[in-house]
Short mmCIF file of C-alpha atoms in Angstrom, two decimals:
data_model
loop_
_atom_site.label_atom_id
_atom_site.label_comp_id
_atom_site.label_asym_id
_atom_site.label_seq_id
_atom_site.Cartn_x
_atom_site.Cartn_y
_atom_site.Cartn_z
CA MET C 1432 -40.59 9.03 -15.70
CA ILE C 1433 -38.76 10.46 -18.70
CA LEU C 1434 -35.26 9.91 -17.26
CA PHE C 1435 -35.85 6.20 -16.78
CA ASP C 1436 -37.42 5.91 -20.23
CA ILE C 1437 -34.29 7.47 -21.72
CA ALA C 1438 -32.05 5.27 -19.57
CA ARG C 1439 -33.97 2.14 -20.61
CA LYS C 1440 -33.72 3.03 -24.30
CA GLU C 1441 -30.01 3.87 -24.04
CA THR C 1442 -29.25 0.69 -22.12
CA LYS C 1443 -30.90 -1.41 -24.82
CA GLU C 1444 -28.92 0.39 -27.51
CA ILE C 1445 -25.64 -0.05 -25.66
CA LEU C 1446 -26.24 -3.75 -25.01
CA ARG C 1447 -27.29 -4.23 -28.64
CA GLU C 1448 -23.85 -3.28 -29.94
CA LYS C 1449 -21.45 -6.12 -30.73
CA ARG C 1450 -18.53 -3.86 -29.80
CA VAL C 1451 -19.81 -3.67 -26.22
CA TRP C 1452 -20.07 -7.45 -25.88
CA LEU C 1453 -16.61 -7.89 -27.41
CA LEU C 1454 -15.12 -5.41 -24.93
CA THR C 1455 -17.04 -7.02 -22.08
CA SER C 1456 -15.75 -10.47 -23.05
CA ILE C 1457 -12.16 -9.24 -23.22
CA LEU C 1458 -12.41 -7.44 -19.89
CA LEU C 1459 -14.12 -10.41 -18.25
CA LEU C 1460 -11.43 -12.76 -19.56
CA LEU C 1461 -8.68 -10.48 -18.26
CA ALA C 1462 -10.47 -10.22 -14.91
CA ILE C 1463 -10.70 -14.01 -14.61
CA VAL C 1464 -7.04 -14.44 -15.56
CA SER C 1465 -5.93 -11.72 -13.13
CA VAL C 1466 -7.92 -13.27 -10.27
CA ALA C 1467 -6.53 -16.74 -11.05
CA ILE C 1468 -2.94 -15.45 -11.20
CA SER C 1469 -3.33 -13.35 -8.06
CA LEU C 1470 -5.01 -16.13 -6.09
CA ASN C 1471 -2.26 -18.57 -7.03
CA TYR C 1472 0.38 -16.01 -6.06
CA HIS C 1473 -1.44 -15.22 -2.80
CA HIS C 1474 -1.73 -18.90 -1.83
CA GLN C 1475 1.94 -19.47 -2.69
CA LEU C 1476 3.07 -16.44 -0.69
CA THR C 1477 0.89 -17.40 2.29
CA ALA C 1478 2.29 -20.94 2.29
CA GLU C 1479 5.85 -19.60 2.05
CA TYR C 1480 5.19 -17.17 4.90
CA GLN C 1481 3.78 -19.87 7.18
CA GLU C 1482 6.65 -22.24 6.41
CA ALA C 1483 9.33 -19.56 6.80
CA GLU C 1484 7.84 -18.21 10.03
CA SER C 1485 7.61 -21.69 11.53
CA LYS C 1486 11.14 -22.66 10.49
CA ALA C 1487 12.67 -19.40 11.72
CA ARG C 1488 11.11 -19.80 15.15
CA GLN C 1489 12.05 -23.49 15.33
CA GLN C 1490 15.66 -22.71 14.42
CA TRP C 1491 15.76 -20.01 17.08
CA GLU C 1492 14.27 -22.18 19.80
CA ASN C 1493 16.25 -25.31 18.91
CA GLN C 1494 19.67 -23.69 18.54
CA SER C 1495 22.41 -25.06 20.75
CA LEU C 1496 22.80 -23.35 24.12
CA LYS C 1497 25.24 -20.47 23.86
CA ASN C 1498 26.05 -17.09 25.33
CA PRO C 1499 22.82 -15.01 25.00
CA HIS C 1500 24.62 -12.09 23.39
CA SER C 1501 26.23 -14.41 20.87
CA ALA C 1502 22.74 -15.65 20.04
CA ALA C 1503 21.66 -12.03 19.55
CA HIS C 1504 24.43 -11.62 17.00
CA GLY C 1505 23.31 -14.84 15.29
CA GLY C 1506 19.90 -13.25 14.88
CA THR C 1507 16.62 -14.52 13.51
CA PHE C 1508 14.08 -13.68 10.80
CA ILE C 1509 10.51 -12.44 11.14
CA PHE C 1510 7.98 -12.12 8.35
CA LYS C 1511 5.06 -9.88 7.44
CA PRO C 1512 1.87 -11.95 7.02
CA THR C 1513 0.01 -11.54 3.75
CA SER C 1514 -3.19 -9.52 3.95
CA ALA C 1515 -6.32 -11.21 2.61
CA LEU C 1516 -6.75 -8.16 0.37
CA SER C 1517 -3.24 -8.30 -1.07
CA PHE C 1518 -4.42 -10.60 -3.86
CA ILE C 1519 -6.36 -7.59 -5.19
CA ASP C 1520 -3.49 -5.10 -4.98
CA THR C 1521 0.08 -6.20 -4.21
CA GLY C 1522 1.02 -2.53 -3.93
CA LEU C 1523 4.52 -1.84 -2.64
CA ASP C 1524 5.08 -5.23 -0.99
CA SER C 1525 7.09 -6.43 -3.97
CA TYR C 1526 9.32 -3.35 -3.72
CA LEU C 1527 9.66 -2.91 0.05
CA GLY C 1528 10.05 -6.54 1.11
CA THR C 1529 8.19 -8.76 3.57
CA SER C 1530 10.89 -10.11 5.90
CA VAL C 1531 13.34 -8.56 8.36
CA PHE C 1532 16.53 -10.05 9.76
CA LEU C 1533 16.88 -9.15 13.44
CA GLU C 1534 20.28 -8.95 15.13
CA ALA C 1535 22.07 -7.11 17.91
CA HIS C 1536 23.31 -3.54 17.37
CA LYS C 1537 21.65 -3.12 13.97
CA GLN C 1538 18.27 -2.29 12.46
CA ASN C 1539 17.87 -3.92 9.05
CA ASP C 1540 15.52 -3.05 6.21
CA ALA C 1541 12.80 -5.37 4.98
CA GLU C 1542 14.07 -7.91 2.47
CA TYR C 1543 12.69 -10.47 -0.01
CA LYS C 1544 11.84 -7.92 -2.69
CA GLN C 1545 10.32 -10.09 -5.45
CA ILE C 1546 10.44 -7.15 -7.86
CA ALA C 1547 14.24 -7.23 -7.83
CA ASP C 1548 14.12 -10.44 -9.86
CA GLN C 1549 11.94 -8.92 -12.61
CA ASN C 1550 12.79 -6.82 -15.65
CA ASP C 1551 11.13 -3.49 -16.42
CA LEU C 1552 8.36 -5.12 -18.45
CA GLY C 1553 7.58 -7.51 -15.61
CA ARG C 1554 7.39 -4.64 -13.18
CA PHE C 1555 4.89 -2.75 -15.36
CA ALA C 1556 2.66 -5.58 -16.51
CA GLN C 1557 1.54 -7.06 -13.23
CA LEU C 1558 -1.95 -8.28 -14.11
CA THR C 1559 -3.75 -7.92 -10.80
CA PRO C 1560 -7.44 -7.27 -10.08
CA SER C 1561 -6.53 -3.71 -9.06
CA PHE C 1562 -4.95 -3.12 -12.48
CA ILE C 1563 -8.18 -4.26 -14.14
CA LEU C 1564 -10.40 -2.22 -11.82
CA ILE C 1565 -8.35 0.99 -11.71
CA TYR C 1566 -6.84 1.19 -15.20
CA LEU C 1567 -8.80 -0.97 -17.64
CA PHE C 1568 -12.33 -0.49 -16.30
CA PRO C 1569 -12.34 3.30 -16.96
CA LEU C 1570 -11.05 2.52 -20.47
CA PHE C 1571 -14.00 0.14 -20.86
CA ILE C 1572 -16.39 2.94 -19.82
CA ILE C 1573 -14.87 5.30 -22.39
CA LEU C 1574 -15.01 2.75 -25.20
CA ILE C 1575 -18.68 1.88 -24.64
CA GLY C 1576 -19.80 5.45 -23.96
CA PHE C 1577 -17.84 7.83 -26.18
CA GLY C 1578 -20.61 7.79 -28.79
CA VAL C 1579 -23.70 8.18 -26.60
CA PHE C 1580 -24.33 11.66 -28.04
CA THR C 1581 -22.20 11.70 -31.17
CA GLN C 1582 -24.11 8.75 -32.62
CA GLU C 1583 -27.34 10.72 -32.24
CA LYS C 1584 -25.70 13.66 -34.01
CA GLU C 1585 -24.33 11.52 -36.83
CA ARG C 1586 -27.74 9.88 -37.36
CA ASN C 1587 -29.48 13.26 -37.21
CA THR C 1588 -31.84 11.91 -34.53
CA LEU C 1589 -30.87 14.35 -31.77
CA ARG C 1590 -33.13 17.13 -33.09
CA LEU C 1591 -36.03 14.70 -33.35
CA ILE C 1592 -35.63 13.56 -29.74
CA LEU C 1593 -35.37 17.13 -28.44
CA SER C 1594 -38.37 18.21 -30.50
CA GLN C 1595 -40.52 15.83 -28.47
CA GLY C 1596 -40.05 17.97 -25.36
CA THR C 1597 -36.99 16.24 -23.91
CA THR C 1598 -34.33 18.57 -22.54
CA PHE C 1599 -30.61 18.12 -23.15
CA ILE C 1600 -30.08 17.73 -19.40
CA ASP C 1601 -32.65 14.91 -19.33
CA LEU C 1602 -30.81 13.21 -22.17
CA ALA C 1603 -27.43 13.58 -20.44
CA LEU C 1604 -28.75 12.20 -17.15
CA GLY C 1605 -30.58 9.36 -18.88
CA LYS C 1606 -27.50 8.37 -20.86
CA SER C 1607 -25.35 8.50 -17.71
CA PHE C 1608 -27.89 6.26 -15.93
CA ALA C 1609 -27.62 3.80 -18.82
CA LEU C 1610 -23.83 3.73 -18.52
CA TRP C 1611 -24.19 3.27 -14.76
CA PHE C 1612 -26.46 0.27 -15.34
CA VAL C 1613 -24.00 -1.39 -17.72
CA VAL C 1614 -21.04 -0.68 -15.43
CA LEU C 1615 -22.78 -2.00 -12.31
CA LEU C 1616 -24.10 -5.00 -14.26
CA PHE C 1617 -20.47 -6.00 -14.72
CA PHE C 1618 -18.94 -4.63 -11.51
CA ILE C 1619 -21.38 -5.91 -8.85
CA PRO C 1620 -21.03 -9.66 -9.68
CA LEU C 1621 -17.23 -9.29 -9.74
CA PHE C 1622 -17.30 -7.43 -6.44
CA LEU C 1623 -19.51 -10.07 -4.80
CA ILE C 1624 -17.28 -12.90 -6.06
CA GLY C 1625 -14.25 -11.05 -4.71
CA GLY C 1626 -16.01 -10.65 -1.36
CA ILE C 1627 -16.71 -14.39 -1.19
CA LEU C 1628 -13.05 -15.17 -1.95
CA ILE C 1629 -11.83 -12.74 0.70
CA PHE C 1630 -14.28 -14.13 3.26
CA SER C 1631 -12.86 -17.60 2.56
CA PHE C 1632 -9.38 -16.25 3.42
CA ASP C 1633 -10.23 -14.15 6.46
CA THR C 1634 -13.47 -13.43 8.34
CA ASN C 1635 -11.90 -10.50 10.17
CA THR C 1636 -14.40 -7.63 10.23
CA ASP C 1637 -11.64 -5.10 9.55
CA ILE C 1638 -10.78 -6.87 6.29
CA LEU C 1639 -14.43 -6.93 5.20
CA PHE C 1640 -14.82 -3.26 6.14
CA ARG C 1641 -11.75 -2.38 4.07
CA TYR C 1642 -13.19 -4.28 1.10
CA PHE C 1643 -16.54 -2.49 1.43
CA ILE C 1644 -14.82 0.93 1.50
CA LEU C 1645 -12.76 -0.10 -1.53
CA GLY C 1646 -15.98 -0.90 -3.40
CA LEU C 1647 -17.51 2.48 -2.51
CA ASN C 1648 -14.41 4.29 -3.74
CA LEU C 1649 -14.39 2.37 -7.01
CA ILE C 1650 -18.01 3.39 -7.62
CA LEU C 1651 -17.09 7.06 -7.01
CA TYR C 1652 -14.12 6.61 -9.33
CA TYR C 1653 -16.20 5.12 -12.13
CA GLY C 1654 -18.69 7.96 -11.76
CA ILE C 1655 -15.96 10.41 -12.75
CA PHE C 1656 -15.38 8.61 -16.05
CA ILE C 1657 -19.09 8.09 -16.72
CA TYR C 1658 -19.93 11.78 -16.32
CA ALA C 1659 -16.82 12.88 -18.22
CA THR C 1660 -17.65 10.48 -21.07
CA VAL C 1661 -21.21 11.76 -21.41
CA MET C 1662 -20.06 15.40 -21.21
CA ILE C 1663 -17.32 15.05 -23.83
CA SER C 1664 -19.63 13.11 -26.14
CA ALA C 1665 -22.23 15.87 -25.78
CA VAL C 1666 -19.85 18.65 -26.86
CA SER C 1667 -17.97 16.71 -29.55
CA THR C 1668 -18.83 17.02 -33.22
CA SER C 1669 -18.07 13.37 -34.00
CA GLY C 1670 -17.33 10.05 -32.37
CA ASN C 1671 -13.67 10.24 -33.40
CA VAL C 1672 -13.21 13.60 -31.69
CA SER C 1673 -14.96 12.35 -28.55
CA LEU C 1674 -12.81 9.21 -28.46
CA VAL C 1675 -9.54 11.11 -28.93
CA ILE C 1676 -10.35 13.59 -26.14
CA LEU C 1677 -11.45 10.86 -23.72
CA MET C 1678 -8.43 8.68 -24.52
CA GLY C 1679 -6.23 11.71 -23.89
CA PHE C 1680 -7.90 12.19 -20.50
CA TRP C 1681 -7.41 8.50 -19.62
CA ILE C 1682 -3.76 8.42 -20.75
CA SER C 1683 -3.00 11.63 -18.86
CA SER C 1684 -4.74 10.51 -15.67
CA ALA C 1685 -3.43 6.94 -15.68
CA LEU C 1686 0.05 7.25 -17.16
CA ILE C 1687 1.49 10.70 -17.86
CA ILE C 1688 0.51 12.72 -14.76
CA PRO C 1689 1.46 10.01 -12.18
CA LYS C 1690 4.87 9.61 -13.81
CA MET C 1691 5.45 13.38 -13.97
CA ILE C 1692 4.47 13.88 -10.33
CA SER C 1693 6.69 10.98 -9.28
CA VAL C 1694 9.69 12.52 -11.05
CA VAL C 1695 8.97 15.97 -9.58
CA ALA C 1696 8.58 14.53 -6.06
CA GLN C 1697 11.95 12.76 -6.28
CA SER C 1698 13.65 15.90 -7.57
CA ILE C 1699 12.19 18.12 -4.82
CA TYR C 1700 12.77 15.57 -2.05
CA PRO C 1701 15.77 13.51 -3.23
CA PRO C 1702 16.63 10.57 -0.98
CA PRO C 1703 20.23 10.26 0.24
CA SER C 1704 22.52 7.81 -1.47
CA ALA C 1705 23.43 4.59 0.33
CA LEU C 1706 26.92 5.98 1.02
CA GLU C 1707 25.54 9.22 2.49
CA TYR C 1708 23.07 7.33 4.64
CA GLN C 1709 25.73 4.97 6.01
CA ALA C 1710 28.21 7.82 6.62
CA LYS C 1711 25.67 9.77 8.67
CA LEU C 1712 24.74 6.61 10.55
CA LYS C 1713 28.37 5.88 11.40
CA GLU C 1714 28.90 9.46 12.56
CA ASP C 1715 25.91 9.33 14.92
CA LEU C 1716 26.82 5.89 16.27
CA GLU C 1717 30.29 7.07 17.23
CA LYS C 1718 28.80 9.82 19.42
CA GLY C 1719 27.48 7.34 21.98
CA ILE C 1720 28.22 4.07 23.76
CA ASP C 1721 29.54 1.06 21.86
CA GLY C 1722 28.84 -2.05 23.90
CA HIS C 1723 31.88 -3.76 22.38
CA ASN C 1724 34.28 -0.88 23.13
CA PRO C 1725 34.40 -0.20 26.90
CA PHE C 1726 37.37 2.18 26.46
CA SER C 1727 35.61 4.93 24.52
CA ALA C 1728 34.95 8.25 26.25
CA SER C 1729 31.19 7.62 26.34
CA ALA C 1730 31.69 4.13 27.76
CA GLN C 1731 34.06 5.44 30.45
CA LEU C 1732 31.52 8.07 31.54
CA PHE C 1733 28.84 5.40 31.70
CA GLN C 1734 31.11 3.09 33.71
CA ASP C 1735 31.90 5.84 36.21
CA SER C 1736 28.19 6.57 36.71
CA VAL C 1737 27.44 2.87 37.29
CA LEU C 1738 30.27 2.49 39.82
CA LYS C 1739 29.15 5.61 41.66
CA ALA C 1740 25.53 4.48 41.75
CA ASN C 1741 26.56 1.12 43.27
CA ASN C 1742 29.21 2.53 45.68
CA VAL C 1743 32.04 0.35 44.35
CA ASP C 1744 35.40 1.20 42.83
CA SER C 1745 35.68 -1.51 40.15
CA ILE C 1746 33.33 -3.30 37.79
CA GLN C 1747 34.41 -6.67 39.24
CA LYS C 1748 32.75 -5.68 42.53
CA LEU C 1749 29.38 -4.96 40.94
CA PRO C 1750 26.54 -7.33 41.97
CA PHE C 1751 25.90 -8.11 38.31
CA ASN C 1752 27.81 -8.69 35.09
CA TYR C 1753 28.78 -5.25 33.83
CA SER C 1754 29.28 -6.62 30.29
CA GLY C 1755 25.56 -7.34 29.98
CA LEU C 1756 24.70 -3.85 31.22
CA ILE C 1757 27.02 -1.99 28.86
CA MET C 1758 25.88 -4.19 25.99
CA GLN C 1759 22.32 -3.09 26.69
CA ALA C 1760 23.38 0.55 27.10
CA GLY C 1761 25.08 0.39 23.72
CA GLU C 1762 21.99 -1.26 22.28
CA GLU C 1763 19.78 1.56 23.54
CA HIS C 1764 22.06 4.21 22.03
CA GLU C 1765 22.15 2.35 18.71
CA THR C 1766 18.38 1.99 18.77
CA ILE C 1767 17.95 5.76 19.07
CA VAL C 1768 20.42 6.37 16.25
CA TYR C 1769 18.73 3.88 13.91
CA GLU C 1770 15.27 5.15 14.82
CA ASN C 1771 16.31 8.74 14.04
CA ALA C 1772 17.91 7.69 10.76
CA MET C 1773 14.87 5.68 9.71
CA GLN C 1774 12.55 8.50 10.76
CA ARG C 1775 14.45 10.97 8.58
CA LEU C 1776 14.17 8.59 5.65
CA THR C 1777 10.49 7.90 6.35
CA ASP C 1778 9.76 11.63 6.64
CA LEU C 1779 11.40 12.14 3.26
CA TYR C 1780 9.31 9.42 1.61
CA GLU C 1781 6.20 10.83 3.26
CA GLU C 1782 7.04 14.25 1.83
CA GLN C 1783 7.19 12.62 -1.61
CA LEU C 1784 3.92 10.82 -0.96
CA GLY C 1785 2.36 13.99 0.39
CA LEU C 1786 3.23 15.88 -2.79
CA TYR C 1787 1.89 12.95 -4.80
CA GLN C 1788 -1.39 13.14 -2.88
CA LYS C 1789 -1.64 16.95 -2.90
CA THR C 1790 -1.35 17.05 -6.68
CA SER C 1791 -3.81 14.18 -7.14
CA PHE C 1792 -6.58 16.70 -7.82
CA VAL C 1793 -5.37 16.62 -11.44
CA SER C 1794 -5.62 12.83 -11.65
CA PRO C 1795 -8.38 10.68 -10.11
CA THR C 1796 -6.33 7.59 -10.97
CA ILE C 1797 -3.63 8.65 -8.51
CA LEU C 1798 -6.24 8.95 -5.76
CA MET C 1799 -7.76 5.57 -6.53
CA HIS C 1800 -4.36 3.91 -6.73
CA LEU C 1801 -3.33 5.34 -3.34
CA LEU C 1802 -6.63 4.30 -1.76
CA SER C 1803 -6.41 0.80 -3.18
CA MET C 1804 -2.95 0.19 -1.69
CA ARG C 1805 -3.90 1.67 1.66
CA LEU C 1806 -7.11 -0.30 1.97
CA CYS C 1807 -5.36 -3.51 0.88
CA GLN C 1808 -2.56 -2.94 3.45
CA THR C 1809 0.19 -2.97 0.84
CA ASP C 1810 1.24 0.69 0.98
CA LEU C 1811 4.09 2.59 2.64
CA TYR C 1812 2.13 3.04 5.88
CA ALA C 1813 1.54 -0.71 6.25
CA ASN C 1814 5.20 -1.44 5.57
CA ARG C 1815 6.31 1.21 8.05
CA ASP C 1816 3.98 -0.24 10.70
CA PHE C 1817 5.43 -3.72 10.13
CA THR C 1818 9.06 -2.55 10.35
CA LYS C 1819 8.24 -0.52 13.47
CA GLN C 1820 6.70 -3.53 15.20
CA ALA C 1821 9.67 -5.62 14.04
CA GLU C 1822 12.12 -3.13 15.57
CA ASN C 1823 10.18 -3.03 18.85
CA TYR C 1824 10.35 -6.81 18.97
CA ARG C 1825 14.10 -6.75 18.24
CA ILE C 1826 14.61 -4.30 21.13
CA ASP C 1827 12.63 -6.52 23.52
CA LEU C 1828 14.41 -9.69 22.43
CA VAL C 1829 17.95 -8.26 22.67
CA ARG C 1830 17.13 -6.65 26.03
CA GLN C 1831 15.96 -10.03 27.36
CA LEU C 1832 19.18 -11.69 26.16
CA ASN C 1833 21.46 -8.96 27.54
CA TYR C 1834 19.72 -8.92 30.91
CA ASP C 1835 20.11 -12.67 31.23
CA LEU C 1836 23.85 -12.19 30.69
CA LYS C 1837 23.88 -9.31 33.18
CA ASP C 1838 21.92 -11.05 35.94
CA ASN C 1839 23.19 -14.64 35.70
CA SER C 1840 26.90 -14.49 34.87
CA ALA C 1841 30.14 -13.03 36.22
CA TYR C 1842 32.09 -10.23 34.60
CA GLY C 1843 34.49 -11.56 31.96
CA ASP C 1844 32.74 -14.93 31.73
CA TRP C 1845 32.09 -15.05 28.00
CA LYS C 1846 31.73 -18.82 28.16
CA TYR C 1847 28.52 -18.43 30.13
CA ILE C 1848 25.51 -20.28 28.78
CA PRO C 1849 22.03 -20.43 30.35
CA LYS C 1850 21.39 -23.46 32.54
CA ASP C 1851 17.80 -23.81 31.37
CA SER C 1852 17.75 -26.07 28.30
CA THR C 1853 14.52 -24.38 27.15
CA PHE C 1854 15.94 -20.87 27.50
CA PHE C 1855 15.47 -19.86 23.86
CA GLU C 1856 11.96 -21.31 23.78
CA LYS C 1857 11.00 -18.90 26.57
CA THR C 1858 12.20 -15.78 24.80
CA VAL C 1859 9.59 -13.37 23.50
CA SER C 1860 7.95 -14.27 20.18
CA PHE C 1861 6.73 -11.98 17.41
CA THR C 1862 3.11 -11.52 16.39
CA TYR C 1863 2.31 -8.82 13.87
CA LYS C 1864 -0.86 -6.84 14.67
CA PRO C 1865 -2.09 -4.77 11.72
CA VAL C 1866 -3.60 -1.38 12.51
CA LEU C 1867 -7.40 -1.38 12.21
CA LEU C 1868 -8.83 0.88 9.53
CA GLN C 1869 -11.00 2.70 12.09
CA GLN C 1870 -7.83 3.53 14.05
CA ASN C 1871 -6.12 5.04 11.00
CA ASN C 1872 -8.78 7.17 9.35
CA GLN C 1873 -6.34 9.82 8.15
CA ILE C 1874 -4.87 7.51 5.50
CA TRP C 1875 -8.14 6.96 3.63
CA VAL C 1876 -10.80 9.53 4.60
CA LEU C 1877 -9.15 12.52 2.88
CA PRO C 1878 -8.41 10.67 -0.40
CA MET C 1879 -11.99 9.36 -0.38
CA LEU C 1880 -13.36 12.89 0.11
CA LEU C 1881 -11.17 14.11 -2.76
CA LEU C 1882 -12.52 11.28 -4.92
CA LEU C 1883 -16.07 12.27 -3.94
CA PHE C 1884 -15.20 15.87 -4.87
CA TRP C 1885 -13.95 14.69 -8.27
CA SER C 1886 -17.17 12.75 -8.83
CA LEU C 1887 -19.41 15.66 -7.81
CA ILE C 1888 -17.45 18.12 -9.96
CA SER C 1889 -17.65 15.85 -13.01
CA ALA C 1890 -21.40 15.34 -12.51
CA THR C 1891 -21.91 19.08 -12.05
CA ALA C 1892 -19.80 19.82 -15.13
CA MET C 1893 -21.86 17.37 -17.18
CA ILE C 1894 -25.16 18.96 -16.09
CA TRP C 1895 -23.88 22.53 -16.52
CA THR C 1896 -22.46 21.78 -19.97
CA SER C 1897 -25.72 20.11 -21.01
CA SER C 1898 -27.68 23.17 -19.93
CA LYS C 1899 -25.56 25.40 -22.18
CA ILE C 1900 -25.81 23.30 -25.34
CA LYS C 1901 -28.29 24.63 -27.88
CA VAL C 1902 -29.56 22.45 -30.72
CA GLU C 1903 -31.76 23.86 -33.42
CA ARG C 1904 -35.02 21.94 -33.53
#
């Protein structure tokens, strides 16, 4: 078949060039270094997580017996486990943090932001496998393919080939097949090695499914650059012109457009300052019950309702410790306030992210970057899910402590301590349960469809452009 004959010839010519092998060697070396660095970082982070999680729980369980509410104020830490895929793309984990300090009356943000200890250069130049696959691999495609047509023009062999009955469309498709072969020759072994490494970390089917979907999206992504490279080379008068146009496309897609959209998103949906956020939080907290201030108007109304419900005229006559009950009532009010505040902030960031995604039709790199983080569980959604589960656990833990105070002590007895020496060992423990990909299709299906659209449009544009090119024979 003529297409495969063209593809075979083009593949041989591409692989014959020293420039291609030099670029391949450089990219392979960078890939090996990035995997080694990322694996070392992943193992270190996993070990730190396991040690920190174990120590935090031991410290909580082995603390000296004390008033349960005092223990709630003392607090404890919980940690987000590292995803097996995070060695590919660390995403926002370095910015958003991986640990949360839990305490009574307050919802804290995730901490341990490694990025805070780095300078601007360190933040940009994180050599991860995702950086190689998303940013450098398309550059590799451009550098090996920008001359697939211009070389024929410069050698004056294009007319000769077309005079033998070959159509320009056949040539374009054959050359794109050749680029596909070279790309897959490099990509498939790397992908299989990555799969083996991930399987050694975690045999969870959800992780493997995420990795498979990531591979499919990368193939769609590379198709965009392959078809664009062939098309631009076909319409360019020289290799230099082709290279300049393609480099402009890569720079715009990978660097300029994402930065511009990020700036626009922050200007349209500006986040509140820390002072504004805290002022609004304080205002909302003061509108409800404060468990440590039984004399406020809200607390007095609550006290009256409790006395009426129990048919007594003083809190000393209640069949339980009123302090524990009002502490929990205050906790529930504070929980609602913090949840509303965090939801407003989350909605704002999602508006920014939504604008980022909506405008991604002008940059396939944005789409691929978003998909990579989401599939590797290092994006905003994964962080939000972790903090939400952490807050639910904090609510359950503080409720358990307050109810012990309420049910097992007398009003005013702040020296009360549980009689059970294993009391803290029996409190609820935290286990993070990541959302399965199949349960969260909305975060990846639409970006994948947009990426497929990009790939189909670029292939169609290549074929249509090839059909319009006329070469005198």
